XYZ file of C-alpha atoms in Angstrom:
583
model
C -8.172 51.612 57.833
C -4.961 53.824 58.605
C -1.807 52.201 58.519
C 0.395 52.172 61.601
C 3.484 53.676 59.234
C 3.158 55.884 56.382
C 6.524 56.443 54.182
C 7.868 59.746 53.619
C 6.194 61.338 50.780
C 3.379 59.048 51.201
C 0.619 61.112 52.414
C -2.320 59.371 54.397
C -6.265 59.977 53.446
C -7.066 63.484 54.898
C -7.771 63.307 58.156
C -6.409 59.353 58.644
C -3.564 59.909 61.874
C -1.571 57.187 61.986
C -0.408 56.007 65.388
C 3.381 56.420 64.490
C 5.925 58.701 62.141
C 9.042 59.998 60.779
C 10.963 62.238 62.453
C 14.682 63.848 62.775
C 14.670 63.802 66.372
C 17.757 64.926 68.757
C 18.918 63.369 72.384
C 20.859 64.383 74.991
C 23.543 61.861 74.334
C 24.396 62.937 70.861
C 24.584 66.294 71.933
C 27.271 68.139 69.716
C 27.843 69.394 65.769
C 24.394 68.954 63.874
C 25.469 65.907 61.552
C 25.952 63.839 64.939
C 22.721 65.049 67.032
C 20.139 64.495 64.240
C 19.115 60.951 63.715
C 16.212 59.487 61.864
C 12.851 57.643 64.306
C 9.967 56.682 63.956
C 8.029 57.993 67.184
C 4.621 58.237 68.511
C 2.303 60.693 66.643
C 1.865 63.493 69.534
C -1.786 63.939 71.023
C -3.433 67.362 70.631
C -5.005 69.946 73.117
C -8.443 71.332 72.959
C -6.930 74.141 71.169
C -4.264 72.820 69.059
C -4.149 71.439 65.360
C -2.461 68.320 64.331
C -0.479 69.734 60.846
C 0.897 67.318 58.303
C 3.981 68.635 57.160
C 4.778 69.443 53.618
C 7.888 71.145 53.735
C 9.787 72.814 56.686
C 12.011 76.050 57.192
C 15.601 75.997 58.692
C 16.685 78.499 61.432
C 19.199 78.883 63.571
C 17.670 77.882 66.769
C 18.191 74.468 66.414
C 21.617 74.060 65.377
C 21.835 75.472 69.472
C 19.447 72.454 70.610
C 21.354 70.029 68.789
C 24.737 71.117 70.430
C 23.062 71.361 73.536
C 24.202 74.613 74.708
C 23.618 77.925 75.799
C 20.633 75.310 76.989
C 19.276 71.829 77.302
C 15.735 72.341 75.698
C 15.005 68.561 76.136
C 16.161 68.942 80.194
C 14.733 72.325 80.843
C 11.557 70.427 78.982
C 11.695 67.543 81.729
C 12.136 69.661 84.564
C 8.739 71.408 83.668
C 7.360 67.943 83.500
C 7.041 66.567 80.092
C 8.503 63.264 79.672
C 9.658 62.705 76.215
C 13.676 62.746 76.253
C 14.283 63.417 72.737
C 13.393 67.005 70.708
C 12.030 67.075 67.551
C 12.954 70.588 66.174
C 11.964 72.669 63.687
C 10.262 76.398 63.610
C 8.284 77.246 60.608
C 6.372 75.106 58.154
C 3.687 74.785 55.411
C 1.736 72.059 55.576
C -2.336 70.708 55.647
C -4.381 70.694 59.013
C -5.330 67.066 59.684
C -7.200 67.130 63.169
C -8.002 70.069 65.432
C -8.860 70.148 69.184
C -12.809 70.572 70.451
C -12.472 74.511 70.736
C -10.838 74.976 67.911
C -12.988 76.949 65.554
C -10.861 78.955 62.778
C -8.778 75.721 61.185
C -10.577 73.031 59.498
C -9.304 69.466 58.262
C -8.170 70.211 54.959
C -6.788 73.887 55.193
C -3.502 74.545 53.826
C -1.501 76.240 56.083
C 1.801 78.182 57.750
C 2.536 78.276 61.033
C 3.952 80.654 63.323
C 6.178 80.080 66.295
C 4.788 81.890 69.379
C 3.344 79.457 71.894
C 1.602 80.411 75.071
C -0.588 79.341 77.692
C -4.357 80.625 77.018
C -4.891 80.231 80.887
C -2.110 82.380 81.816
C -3.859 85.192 83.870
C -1.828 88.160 81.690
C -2.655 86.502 77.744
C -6.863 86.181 79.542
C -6.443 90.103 80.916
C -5.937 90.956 77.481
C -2.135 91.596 77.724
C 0.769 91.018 75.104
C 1.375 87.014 74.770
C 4.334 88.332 74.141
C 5.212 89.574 77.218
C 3.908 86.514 79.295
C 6.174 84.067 81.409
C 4.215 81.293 79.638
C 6.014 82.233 76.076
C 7.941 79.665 73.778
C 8.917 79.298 70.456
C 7.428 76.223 68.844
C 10.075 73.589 67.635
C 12.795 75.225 69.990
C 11.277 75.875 73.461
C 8.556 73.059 72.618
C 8.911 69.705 71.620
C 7.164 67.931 68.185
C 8.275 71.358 65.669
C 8.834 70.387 61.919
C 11.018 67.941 61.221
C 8.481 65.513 61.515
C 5.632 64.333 59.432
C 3.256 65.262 61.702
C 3.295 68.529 63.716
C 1.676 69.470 66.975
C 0.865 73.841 67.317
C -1.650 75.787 69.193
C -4.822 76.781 66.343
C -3.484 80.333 66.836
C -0.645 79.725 65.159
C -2.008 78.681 61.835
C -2.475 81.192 58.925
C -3.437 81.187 55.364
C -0.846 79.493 53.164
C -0.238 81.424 50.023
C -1.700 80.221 46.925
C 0.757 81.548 44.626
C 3.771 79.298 46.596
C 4.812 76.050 46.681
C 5.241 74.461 49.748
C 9.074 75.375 49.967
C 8.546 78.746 49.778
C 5.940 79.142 51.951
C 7.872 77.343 54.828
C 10.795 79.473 54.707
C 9.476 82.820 55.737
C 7.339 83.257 58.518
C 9.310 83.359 61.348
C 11.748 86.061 59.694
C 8.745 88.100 58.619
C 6.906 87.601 62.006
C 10.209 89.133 63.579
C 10.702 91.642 60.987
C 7.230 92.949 61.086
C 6.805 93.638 64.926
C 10.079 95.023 65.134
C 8.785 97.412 62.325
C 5.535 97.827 63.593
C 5.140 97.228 66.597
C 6.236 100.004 68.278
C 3.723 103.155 68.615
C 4.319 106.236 67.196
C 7.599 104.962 66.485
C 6.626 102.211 64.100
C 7.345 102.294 60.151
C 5.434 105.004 58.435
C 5.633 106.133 54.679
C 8.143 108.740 54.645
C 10.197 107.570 57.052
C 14.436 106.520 56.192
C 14.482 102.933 57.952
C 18.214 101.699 58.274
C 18.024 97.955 57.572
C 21.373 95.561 59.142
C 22.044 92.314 56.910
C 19.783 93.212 54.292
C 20.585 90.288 52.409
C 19.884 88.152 55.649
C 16.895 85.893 56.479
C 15.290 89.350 58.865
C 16.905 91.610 56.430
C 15.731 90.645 53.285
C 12.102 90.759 55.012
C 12.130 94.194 56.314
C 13.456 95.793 53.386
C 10.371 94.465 52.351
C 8.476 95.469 54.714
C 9.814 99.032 55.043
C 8.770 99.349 51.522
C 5.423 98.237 51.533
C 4.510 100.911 54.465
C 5.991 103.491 51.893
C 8.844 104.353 53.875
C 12.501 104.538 52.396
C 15.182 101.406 53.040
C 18.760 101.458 52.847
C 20.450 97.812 53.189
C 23.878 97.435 54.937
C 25.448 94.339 53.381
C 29.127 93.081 53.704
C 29.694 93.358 49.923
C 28.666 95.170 46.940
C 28.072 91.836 45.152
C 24.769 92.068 47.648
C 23.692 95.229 45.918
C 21.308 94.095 43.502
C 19.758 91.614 45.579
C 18.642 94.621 48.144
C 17.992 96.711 45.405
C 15.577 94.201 44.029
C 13.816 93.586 46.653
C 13.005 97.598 46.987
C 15.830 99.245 48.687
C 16.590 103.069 47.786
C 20.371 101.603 48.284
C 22.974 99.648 50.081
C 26.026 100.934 52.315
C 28.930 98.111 52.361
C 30.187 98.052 56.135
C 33.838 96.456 54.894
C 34.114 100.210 53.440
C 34.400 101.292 57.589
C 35.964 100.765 60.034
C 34.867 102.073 63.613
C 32.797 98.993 64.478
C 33.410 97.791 68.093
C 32.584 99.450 71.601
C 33.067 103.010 72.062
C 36.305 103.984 73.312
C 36.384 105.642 76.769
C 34.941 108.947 76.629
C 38.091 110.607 78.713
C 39.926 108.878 76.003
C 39.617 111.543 73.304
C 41.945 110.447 70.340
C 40.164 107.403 70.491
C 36.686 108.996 70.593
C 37.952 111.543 68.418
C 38.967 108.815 65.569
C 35.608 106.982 66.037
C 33.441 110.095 65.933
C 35.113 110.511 62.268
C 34.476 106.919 61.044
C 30.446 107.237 62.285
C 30.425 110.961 60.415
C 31.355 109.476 57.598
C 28.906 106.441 57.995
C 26.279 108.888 58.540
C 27.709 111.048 55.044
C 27.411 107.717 53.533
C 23.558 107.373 54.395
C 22.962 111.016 53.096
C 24.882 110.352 49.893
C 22.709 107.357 49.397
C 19.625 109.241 49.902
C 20.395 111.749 47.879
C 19.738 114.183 51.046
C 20.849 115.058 54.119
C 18.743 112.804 56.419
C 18.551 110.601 59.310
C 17.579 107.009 59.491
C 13.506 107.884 61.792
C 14.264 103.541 62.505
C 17.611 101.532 62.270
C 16.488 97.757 62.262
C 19.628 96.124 64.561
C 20.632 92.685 65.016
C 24.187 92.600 65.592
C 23.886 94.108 68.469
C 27.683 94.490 69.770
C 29.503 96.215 67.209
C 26.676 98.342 65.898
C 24.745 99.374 68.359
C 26.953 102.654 69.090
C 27.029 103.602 65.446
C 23.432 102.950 65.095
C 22.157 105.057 68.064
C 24.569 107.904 66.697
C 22.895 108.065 63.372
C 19.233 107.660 64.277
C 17.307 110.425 63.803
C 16.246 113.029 66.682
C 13.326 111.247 68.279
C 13.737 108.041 66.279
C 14.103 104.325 67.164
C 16.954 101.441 67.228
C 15.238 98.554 67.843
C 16.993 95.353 68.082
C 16.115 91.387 68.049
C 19.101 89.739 68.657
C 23.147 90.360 69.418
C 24.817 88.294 66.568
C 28.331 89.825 67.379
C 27.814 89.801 70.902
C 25.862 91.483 73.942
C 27.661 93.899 75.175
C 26.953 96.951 73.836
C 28.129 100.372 74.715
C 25.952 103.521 74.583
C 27.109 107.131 74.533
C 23.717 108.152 76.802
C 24.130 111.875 75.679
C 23.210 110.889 72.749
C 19.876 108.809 73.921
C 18.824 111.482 76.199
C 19.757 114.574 74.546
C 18.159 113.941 71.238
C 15.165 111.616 72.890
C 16.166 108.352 70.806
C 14.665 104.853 71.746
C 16.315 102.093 72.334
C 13.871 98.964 71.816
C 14.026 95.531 72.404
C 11.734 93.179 69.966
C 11.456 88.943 70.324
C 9.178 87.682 67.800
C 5.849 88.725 67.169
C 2.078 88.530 68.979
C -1.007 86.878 66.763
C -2.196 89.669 65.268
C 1.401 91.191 64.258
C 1.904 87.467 62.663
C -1.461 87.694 60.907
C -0.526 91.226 59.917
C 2.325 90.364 57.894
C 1.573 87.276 56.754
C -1.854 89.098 54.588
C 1.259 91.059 53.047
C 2.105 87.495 51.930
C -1.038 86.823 50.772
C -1.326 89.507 48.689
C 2.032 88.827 46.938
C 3.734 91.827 48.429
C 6.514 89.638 49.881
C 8.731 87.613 48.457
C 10.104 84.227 50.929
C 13.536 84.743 49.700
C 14.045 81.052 49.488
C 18.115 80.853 48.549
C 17.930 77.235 48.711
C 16.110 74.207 49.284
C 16.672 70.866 50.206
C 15.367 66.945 50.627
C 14.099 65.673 54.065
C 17.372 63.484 54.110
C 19.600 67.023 54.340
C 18.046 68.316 57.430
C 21.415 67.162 59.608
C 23.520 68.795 56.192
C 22.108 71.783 55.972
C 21.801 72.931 60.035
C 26.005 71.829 59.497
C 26.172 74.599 57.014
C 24.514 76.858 59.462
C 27.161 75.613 62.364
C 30.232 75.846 60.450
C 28.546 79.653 58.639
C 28.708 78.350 55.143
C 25.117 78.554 54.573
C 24.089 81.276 51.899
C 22.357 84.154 53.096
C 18.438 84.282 52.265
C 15.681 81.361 53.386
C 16.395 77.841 53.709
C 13.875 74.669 53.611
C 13.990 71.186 53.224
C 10.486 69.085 52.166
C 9.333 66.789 54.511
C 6.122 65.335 53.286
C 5.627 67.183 49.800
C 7.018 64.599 46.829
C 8.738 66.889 44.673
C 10.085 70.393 44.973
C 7.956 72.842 43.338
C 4.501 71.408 44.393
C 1.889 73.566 46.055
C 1.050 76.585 44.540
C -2.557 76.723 43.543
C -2.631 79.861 42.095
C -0.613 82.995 40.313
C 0.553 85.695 42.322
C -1.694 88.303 43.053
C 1.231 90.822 42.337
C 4.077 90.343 39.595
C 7.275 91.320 41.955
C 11.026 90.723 40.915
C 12.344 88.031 42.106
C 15.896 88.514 43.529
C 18.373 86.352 43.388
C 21.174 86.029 45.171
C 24.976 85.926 44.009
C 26.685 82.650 43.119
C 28.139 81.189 45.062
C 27.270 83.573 48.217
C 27.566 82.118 51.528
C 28.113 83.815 55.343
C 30.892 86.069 56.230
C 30.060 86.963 59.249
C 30.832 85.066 62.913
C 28.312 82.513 64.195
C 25.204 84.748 65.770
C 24.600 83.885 69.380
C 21.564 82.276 70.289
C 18.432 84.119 69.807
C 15.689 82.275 72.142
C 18.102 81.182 74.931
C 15.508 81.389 78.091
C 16.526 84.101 80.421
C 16.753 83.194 84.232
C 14.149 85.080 86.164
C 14.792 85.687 90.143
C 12.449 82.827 91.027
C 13.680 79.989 88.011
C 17.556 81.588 88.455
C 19.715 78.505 89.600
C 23.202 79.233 91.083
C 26.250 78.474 88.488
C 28.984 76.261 89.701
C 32.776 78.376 89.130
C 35.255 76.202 88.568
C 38.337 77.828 90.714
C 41.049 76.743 92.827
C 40.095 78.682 95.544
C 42.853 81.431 95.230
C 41.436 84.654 97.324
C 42.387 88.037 96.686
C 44.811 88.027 99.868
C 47.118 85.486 98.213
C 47.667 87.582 95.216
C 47.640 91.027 96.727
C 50.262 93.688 96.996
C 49.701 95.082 100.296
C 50.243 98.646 101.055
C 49.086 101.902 99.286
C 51.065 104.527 97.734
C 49.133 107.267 97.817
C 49.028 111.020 96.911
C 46.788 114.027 97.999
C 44.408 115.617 95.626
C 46.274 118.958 95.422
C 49.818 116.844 94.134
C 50.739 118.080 90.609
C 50.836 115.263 87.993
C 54.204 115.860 88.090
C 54.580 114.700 91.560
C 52.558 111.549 90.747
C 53.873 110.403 87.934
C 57.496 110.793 89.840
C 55.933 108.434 92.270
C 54.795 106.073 89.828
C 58.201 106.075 88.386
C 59.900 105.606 91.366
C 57.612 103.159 92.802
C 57.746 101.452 89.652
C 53.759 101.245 89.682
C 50.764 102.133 87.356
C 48.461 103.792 89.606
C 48.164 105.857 92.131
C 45.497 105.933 95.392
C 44.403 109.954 95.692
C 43.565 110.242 100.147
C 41.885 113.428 101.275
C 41.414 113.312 104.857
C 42.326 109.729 106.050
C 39.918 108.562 102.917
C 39.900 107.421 99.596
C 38.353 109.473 96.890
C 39.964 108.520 93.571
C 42.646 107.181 91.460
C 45.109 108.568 89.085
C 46.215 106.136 86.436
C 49.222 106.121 83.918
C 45.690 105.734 81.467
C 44.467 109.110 83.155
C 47.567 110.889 83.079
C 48.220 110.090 79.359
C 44.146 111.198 78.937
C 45.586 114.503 80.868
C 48.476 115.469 78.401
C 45.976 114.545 74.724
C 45.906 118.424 73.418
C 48.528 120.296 76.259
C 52.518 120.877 76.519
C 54.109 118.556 79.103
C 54.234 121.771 80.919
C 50.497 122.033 81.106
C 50.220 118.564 81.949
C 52.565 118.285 84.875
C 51.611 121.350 86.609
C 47.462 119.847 86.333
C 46.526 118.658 89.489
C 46.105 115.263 90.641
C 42.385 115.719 91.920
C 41.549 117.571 88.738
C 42.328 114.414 86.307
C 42.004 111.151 88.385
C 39.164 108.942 88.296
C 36.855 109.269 91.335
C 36.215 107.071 93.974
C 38.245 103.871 94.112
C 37.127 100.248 92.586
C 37.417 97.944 95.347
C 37.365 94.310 96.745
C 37.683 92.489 99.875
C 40.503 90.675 100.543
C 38.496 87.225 101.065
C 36.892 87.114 98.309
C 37.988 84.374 95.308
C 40.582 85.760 92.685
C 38.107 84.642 90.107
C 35.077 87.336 91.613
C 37.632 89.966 91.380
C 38.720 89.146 87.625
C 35.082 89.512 86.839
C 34.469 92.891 88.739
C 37.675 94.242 86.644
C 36.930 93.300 83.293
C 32.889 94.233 83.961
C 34.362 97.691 84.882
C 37.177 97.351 81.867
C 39.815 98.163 84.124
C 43.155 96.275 85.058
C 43.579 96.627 89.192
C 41.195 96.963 92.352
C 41.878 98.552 95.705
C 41.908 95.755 98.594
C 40.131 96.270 101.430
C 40.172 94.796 104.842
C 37.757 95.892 107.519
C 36.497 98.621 104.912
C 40.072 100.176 105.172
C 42.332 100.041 101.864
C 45.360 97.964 102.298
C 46.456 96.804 99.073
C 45.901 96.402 95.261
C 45.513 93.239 93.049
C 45.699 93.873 89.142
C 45.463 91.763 86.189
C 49.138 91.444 85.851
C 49.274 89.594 89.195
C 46.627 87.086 87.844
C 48.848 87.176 84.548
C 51.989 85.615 86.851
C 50.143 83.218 87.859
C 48.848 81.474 85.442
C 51.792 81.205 83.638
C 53.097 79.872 87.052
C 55.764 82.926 87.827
């Protein structure tokens, strides 16, 4: 007869479910730093779907993810989770695992009781009308990641997934290892392969961010087994080895540069100038490693923000940047000449489908791919060790923690198929890099998007605004101008042909104007040969905060103010500047 309560470590009878279990489990009202939202419960042992598995645990793999549902933000995964209807107001996180099937659903037919397994993240609905048309899961409105997106994930004794998400553990691992690497590789692999003609192919130069990472370390990997050529960027030579190990042709350390960042305006060309020679001699740097003078035919992004420029710049004619997540930030820049001209991709990858999952995991199998496990920890660390993730002291590689496995080093049934070095990382090696943003934070659709409340004062444009223009005809020398600016004490200038306005000449443009010419040269340009055209504007009704936003989306510093459609004034950041600090 099954007990009601098995310990941890304490593994039931195959097949015996107990009614309750252990479990790490977060709530809304802890929300915050990971050592305060994870508490240990003891909570029902979830029910299972015709087509899901009930998996006992063994050991679990840490990720990112939930270090974001413990603080709560950029979303509420247990609110969003109660909105769509399911009542349970805790989450129990936790997105890869290894561990033994112990019940499967009525249509479940691939799984048995008694097979050791690893699990994948991607959920989705098998009734969704786009997954039964034969389309992408991937690409249907019904996709979550397990343990983030979906309650009862790993950190529990008992785990709930769809069958499809179970795959062959390795034999040749233990139980640590073989929960650490799936969702990396899963990522890694359909961002590699997944792509058409431009997927991974032997020959091929494939540029590989963070190769000492969690996703790095696996598609170095991965490049290599396809018999194409890897180069690892790493933030220190002490990294080298480790990437070299694991089969890169060599490693580029990014602290050796330093043109990272959005592209400077393209008028502005000192600034472009100096940036095209830092990404000439990135690009050197890639050929010196080589040994030739070739291009990257895939660069494998992550950071996103500060990369992306360089990355699309050094791609090969007719090659791919494709890019799972923005750990430096979103907003990358993109000189389109470059994207156009020389018929580079730009491609967006989340995770990976069934088959891409199955795919790489028989690379596993065969012993072609090492977990990079850097560490591994007890059950009782789980809040410890998603702290080291929040405050970026964890070290760079694969982390797990055991859950229902005794003993570290248990599991492996087998040798490896394959005798491959085994890397290991420097001591002492831990994050250098900022915090990545979130890389599963649900996207508002038009029909789920929900109106966000601005906090504001209710200061409009009008209250702020300098009315009047000072304005200047398009055939005005820049001398003329910049005497009005100087006079006028004023940084721009509205350019009127006809009763309208068609542009603006800035101190910024005017500066632009005299890069490479005699003052001479530059005052006698005229003023509708160097301004900016047509003129930035805002209505004087609108909220002081709305027209903040619409200059720093356009990275500018002032908007013309219209009334009635007519320009009668201009509001720049310096007038916000005064007052906040109350002038």
């Amino acid at each position: 007869m099954a007990k009601e309560l098995y310990n941890l470590g304490e593994q039931p009878p195959l097949g015996v479910i107990p009614q309750k279990m252990h479990a790490w489990l977060i709530r809304a009202e802890r929300f915050g730093k990971p050592t305060e939202a994870f508490q240990q419960e003891v909570v029902d042992v979830p029910s299972i779907a015709d087509d899901e598995v009930l998996v006992y645990v063994m050991a679990a793999g840490i990720n990112y993810n939930n270090v974001w549902a413990g603080l709560g933000i950029p979303v509420n995964v247990i609110g969003a989770r109660n909105k769509a209807g399911e009542k349970e107001e805790f989450h129990i996180g936790g997105s890869d695992a290894s561990g033994i099937v112990y019940k499967i659903g009525k249509d479940v037919t691939h799984v048995k009781v008694g097979d050791e397994v690893v699990i994948h993240c991607g959920t989705w609905d098998r009734n969704c009308a786009w997954v039964k048309s034969g389309g992408d899961p991937m690409y249907s409105p019904s996709f979550r990641i397990w343990g983030y997106e979906t309650n009862f994930g790993s950190f529990a004794q008992f785990t709930k997934v769809q069958a499809q998400q179970c795959m062959p553990k390795p034999k040749h691992m233990n139980w640590e290892e073989a929960s650490a690497y799936v969702l990396v590789a899963a990522t890694a692999w359909r961002m590699l392969h997944g792509w058409g003609k431009n997927a991974v192919k032997k020959g091929d130069v494939a540029l590989i961010w963070g190769g000492a990472g969690g996703l790095g370390s696996m598609a170095i990997q991965i490049a290599k087994a396809a018999g194409a050529t890897p180069i690892a960027m790493v933030s220190g030579e002490d990294k080298f080895d480790y990437c070299m190990k694991l089969g890169a042709k060599g490693c580029i350390n990014r602290n050796e540069f330093d043109h990272w960042g959005m592209l400077p305006h393209w008028k502005d060309n000192v600034g472009y100038a100096k940036w095209l020679k830092g990404v000439r001699a990135f690009g050197a740097k890639i050929w010196e490693v080589l040994g030739e003078k070739r291009a990257p035919n895939i660069v494998f992004e992550h950071p996103g923000e500060t990369t992306i420029p360089t990355s699309i710049f050094v791609c090969d004619t007719g090659g791919m940047v494709v890019v799972c997540a923005g750990t430096t930030g979103y907003n990358a820049t993109v000189d389109l000449r470059y994207l156009w001209m020389r018929q580079k991709r730009l491609q967006g990858s989340h995770f990976a489908n069934t088959e891409q999952s199955k795919q790489m995991n028989e690379l596993a199998v065969r012993g072609l791919l090492d977990p990079c496990l850097s560490r591994a920890f007890p059950y009782t660390d789980i809040p410890h060790v998603h702290q080291l993730m929040y405050e970026n002291k964890h070290p760079h590689g694969n982390m797990a923690v055991l859950v229902g496995a005794k003993e570290f080093g248990l599991g492996a049934s087998s040798k490896a198929p394959l005798a491959i070095l085994h890397p290991i990382l420097p001591k002492g090696d831990v994050h250098t890099t900022p915090h990545p943003y979130p890389m599963s934070a649900p996207l508002p659709g038009i029909a789920e998007a929900e109106a966000i409340k601005i906090a504001d004062d209710g200061t409009q444009v009008k209250d702020l605004m300098h009315r009047g223009i000072i304005a200047c005809a398009p055939g005005d020398t820049v001398g003329q101008v910049a005497k009005i600016m100087v006079d006028k004490e004023i940084h721009a200038v509205v350019v009127m042909d006809g009763g309208k306005a068609v542009g603006v000449v800035s101190q910024t443009d005017m500066v632009l104007a005299r890069q490479g010419r005699t003052s001479e040269e530059a005052r006698a340009m005229k003023a509708g040969d160097i301004m900016t055209p047509g003129c930035a504007t805002c209505d004087a009704n609108i909220l002081l905060s709305e027209a903040v936003s619409l200059m720093t989306g356009r990275r500018m510093h002032r908007l013309i103010v219209t009334e009635n459609d007519q320009p009668t004034g201009v509001i720049s950041m310096t007038d916000v500047v005064r007052k906040i600090i109350g002038e």
